[in-house]
Amino acid sequence: GAGGGAGEGEDESEDDDAPAEVTGWVKLAESPLFPGPGGDRRLRDYQLEGLNWLRLNWYLGRNVILGDEMGLGKTAQTVALI
């Protein structure tokens, strides 16, 4: 998925860059709807996780790069952020 920080064998709670709580920022619990032919579309769970990661870093004023395997929806996550 998206989000940087913990690799295999690492405990996410040890990530010094991840704030425990951010005042004023709210994590999206579900995907926004995107109109499309044949009905509305939603982000997949891992794409929603990436969108929340992008939103949090934008809120914190961090410069980040979203990277993962090809075909997992980086473009959809970026467009959702915009």
Coordinates of N, CA and C in Angstrom, one line a residue:
G1 N 0.8 -1.2 0.0 CA 0.0 0.0 0.0 C 0.9 1.2 0.0
A2 N 0.3 2.3 0.4 CA 1.0 3.6 0.4 C 1.3 3.9 1.9
G3 N 2.1 4.8 2.0 CA 2.4 5.3 3.4 C 3.8 4.9 3.7
G4 N 4.6 5.5 4.1 CA 5.9 5.1 4.3 C 6.1 4.8 5.7
G5 N 7.1 4.3 6.0 CA 7.4 4.1 7.4 C 7.8 2.7 7.7
A6 N 7.0 1.8 7.9 CA 7.3 0.5 8.4 C 7.5 -0.5 7.3
G7 N 8.7 -1.1 7.3 CA 8.9 -2.2 6.4 C 8.7 -3.5 7.1
E8 N 9.1 -4.6 6.5 CA 8.9 -5.9 7.1 C 9.7 -6.0 8.4
G9 N 9.1 -6.4 9.5 CA 9.8 -6.6 10.7 C 9.9 -5.4 11.6
E10 N 9.4 -4.2 11.1 CA 9.5 -3.0 11.8 C 8.2 -2.8 12.5
D11 N 8.2 -2.2 13.7 CA 7.0 -1.9 14.5 C 6.6 -0.4 14.1
E12 N 5.4 -0.2 13.6 CA 5.0 1.1 13.2 C 5.0 2.1 14.4
S13 N 4.9 1.6 15.6 CA 4.8 2.5 16.8 C 6.2 3.2 17.0
E14 N 7.3 2.6 16.4 CA 8.6 3.2 16.5 C 8.9 4.3 15.5
D15 N 8.0 4.6 14.6 CA 8.2 5.6 13.6 C 8.1 7.0 14.2
D16 N 9.3 7.7 14.3 CA 9.3 9.0 15.0 C 8.7 10.0 14.2
D17 N 8.5 9.8 12.9 CA 7.9 10.8 12.0 C 6.4 10.8 12.1
A18 N 5.8 9.8 12.6 CA 4.3 9.7 12.6 C 3.8 10.3 13.9
P19 N 3.0 11.4 13.8 CA 2.4 12.0 15.0 C 1.3 11.0 15.6
A20 N 1.3 11.0 16.9 CA 0.3 10.1 17.5 C -1.1 10.7 17.3
E21 N -1.2 12.0 17.4 CA -2.5 12.7 17.1 C -2.3 14.0 16.5
V22 N -3.1 14.4 15.5 CA -2.9 15.6 14.8 C -4.2 16.4 15.0
T23 N -4.1 17.6 15.7 CA -5.2 18.4 15.9 C -5.8 19.0 14.7
G24 N -7.0 18.9 14.4 CA -7.7 19.5 13.3 C -7.8 18.6 12.0
W25 N -7.0 17.6 12.0 CA -7.0 16.7 10.8 C -7.9 15.5 11.1
V26 N -8.7 15.1 10.1 CA -9.6 14.0 10.3 C -9.4 13.0 9.2
K27 N -9.1 11.7 9.6 CA -8.9 10.6 8.7 C -10.2 10.3 8.0
L28 N -10.2 10.1 6.7 CA -11.4 9.7 5.9 C -11.7 8.2 6.3
A29 N -12.9 7.9 6.7 CA -13.2 6.5 7.0 C -13.7 5.7 5.8
E30 N -14.2 6.5 4.8 CA -14.6 5.8 3.5 C -14.2 6.7 2.3
S31 N -14.2 6.1 1.2 CA -13.8 6.7 0.0 C -14.8 7.8 -0.5
P32 N -14.3 8.9 -1.0 CA -15.2 9.8 -1.7 C -15.7 9.1 -2.9
L33 N -16.9 9.5 -3.4 CA -17.5 9.0 -4.6 C -17.0 9.7 -5.8
F34 N -16.7 8.9 -6.9 CA -16.3 9.5 -8.2 C -17.2 9.0 -9.2
P35 N -17.9 10.0 -9.9 CA -18.9 9.6 -10.9 C -18.2 9.0 -12.1
G36 N -18.8 8.0 -12.6 CA -18.3 7.3 -13.8 C -19.3 6.6 -14.6
P37 N -19.0 6.2 -15.8 CA -20.0 5.5 -16.6 C -20.5 4.2 -15.8
G38 N -21.7 4.0 -15.8 CA -22.3 2.9 -15.1 C -22.4 3.0 -13.6
G39 N -22.2 4.2 -13.1 CA -22.4 4.4 -11.6 C -21.2 5.0 -11.0
D40 N -21.3 5.3 -9.7 CA -20.2 5.9 -8.9 C -19.2 4.9 -8.6
R41 N -18.0 5.4 -8.5 CA -16.8 4.5 -8.2 C -16.2 5.0 -6.8
R42 N -15.5 4.1 -6.2 CA -14.8 4.4 -4.9 C -13.4 3.9 -5.0
L43 N -12.6 4.4 -4.1 CA -11.2 3.9 -4.0 C -11.2 2.6 -3.3
R44 N -10.2 1.8 -3.6 CA -10.1 0.5 -2.8 C -9.5 0.9 -1.4
D45 N -9.6 -0.1 -0.5 CA -9.1 0.2 0.9 C -7.7 0.7 0.9
Y46 N -6.8 0.0 0.2 CA -5.4 0.4 0.2 C -5.2 1.8 -0.5
Q47 N -6.0 2.1 -1.4 CA -5.9 3.5 -2.1 C -6.4 4.5 -1.1
L48 N -7.5 4.2 -0.3 CA -8.0 5.1 0.7 C -6.9 5.4 1.8
E49 N -6.1 4.3 2.1 CA -5.0 4.4 3.1 C -4.0 5.4 2.5
G50 N -3.7 5.3 1.2 CA -2.7 6.1 0.6 C -3.2 7.6 0.5
L51 N -4.5 7.7 0.2 CA -5.1 9.1 0.2 C -5.0 9.7 1.6
N52 N -5.3 9.0 2.6 CA -5.2 9.5 4.0 C -3.8 9.9 4.3
W53 N -2.8 9.1 3.9 CA -1.4 9.4 4.1 C -1.0 10.7 3.4
L54 N -1.4 10.8 2.1 CA -1.2 12.1 1.4 C -1.8 13.3 2.0
R55 N -3.0 13.2 2.5 CA -3.7 14.3 3.1 C -3.1 14.7 4.4
L56 N -2.7 13.7 5.2 CA -2.0 14.0 6.5 C -0.7 14.7 6.2
N57 N 0.1 14.3 5.3 CA 1.4 14.9 5.0 C 1.2 16.3 4.4
W58 N 0.2 16.5 3.6 CA -0.1 17.9 3.1 C -0.5 18.8 4.3
Y59 N -1.3 18.2 5.2 CA -1.8 19.0 6.3 C -0.6 19.4 7.2
L60 N 0.4 18.5 7.3 CA 1.6 18.8 8.2 C 2.7 19.6 7.4
G61 N 2.4 19.9 6.1 CA 3.4 20.6 5.3 C 4.6 19.9 4.9
R62 N 4.5 18.5 4.9 CA 5.6 17.7 4.5 C 5.6 17.5 3.0
N63 N 6.8 17.4 2.4 CA 7.0 17.0 1.0 C 7.2 15.5 1.0
V64 N 6.3 14.8 0.3 CA 6.4 13.3 0.2 C 6.3 12.8 -1.2
I65 N 6.6 11.6 -1.4 CA 6.5 10.9 -2.7 C 5.7 9.7 -2.5
L66 N 4.6 9.5 -3.2 CA 3.8 8.3 -3.2 C 4.3 7.3 -4.1
G67 N 4.8 6.2 -3.7 CA 5.4 5.1 -4.5 C 4.9 3.8 -4.1
D68 N 4.6 2.9 -5.1 CA 4.3 1.5 -4.8 C 4.4 0.8 -6.1
E69 N 4.0 -0.4 -6.2 CA 4.1 -1.2 -7.4 C 3.2 -0.6 -8.5
M70 N 3.5 -1.0 -9.7 CA 2.7 -0.4 -10.9 C 1.3 -1.0 -10.8
G71 N 0.3 -0.2 -11.2 CA -1.1 -0.6 -11.3 C -1.9 -0.6 -10.0
L72 N -1.4 0.0 -9.0 CA -2.2 0.0 -7.7 C -3.0 1.3 -7.5
G73 N -2.9 2.2 -8.4 CA -3.8 3.4 -8.4 C -3.2 4.7 -7.8
K74 N -1.9 4.9 -8.0 CA -1.3 6.2 -7.6 C -2.0 7.4 -8.2
T75 N -2.4 7.2 -9.5 CA -3.0 8.4 -10.2 C -4.4 8.6 -9.5
A76 N -5.1 7.6 -9.2 CA -6.5 7.8 -8.6 C -6.3 8.4 -7.2
Q77 N -5.3 8.0 -6.5 CA -5.1 8.6 -5.1 C -4.7 10.1 -5.2
T78 N -3.9 10.4 -6.2 CA -3.4 11.8 -6.4 C -4.6 12.7 -6.9
V79 N -5.4 12.2 -7.8 CA -6.5 13.0 -8.3 C -7.5 13.1 -7.1
A80 N -7.7 12.1 -6.3 CA -8.6 12.3 -5.1 C -8.1 13.3 -4.2
L81 N -6.8 13.5 -4.0 CA -6.2 14.5 -3.2 C -6.5 15.9 -3.7
I82 N -6.4 16.0 -5.0 CA -6.6 17.3 -5.6 C -8.1 17.7 -5.6

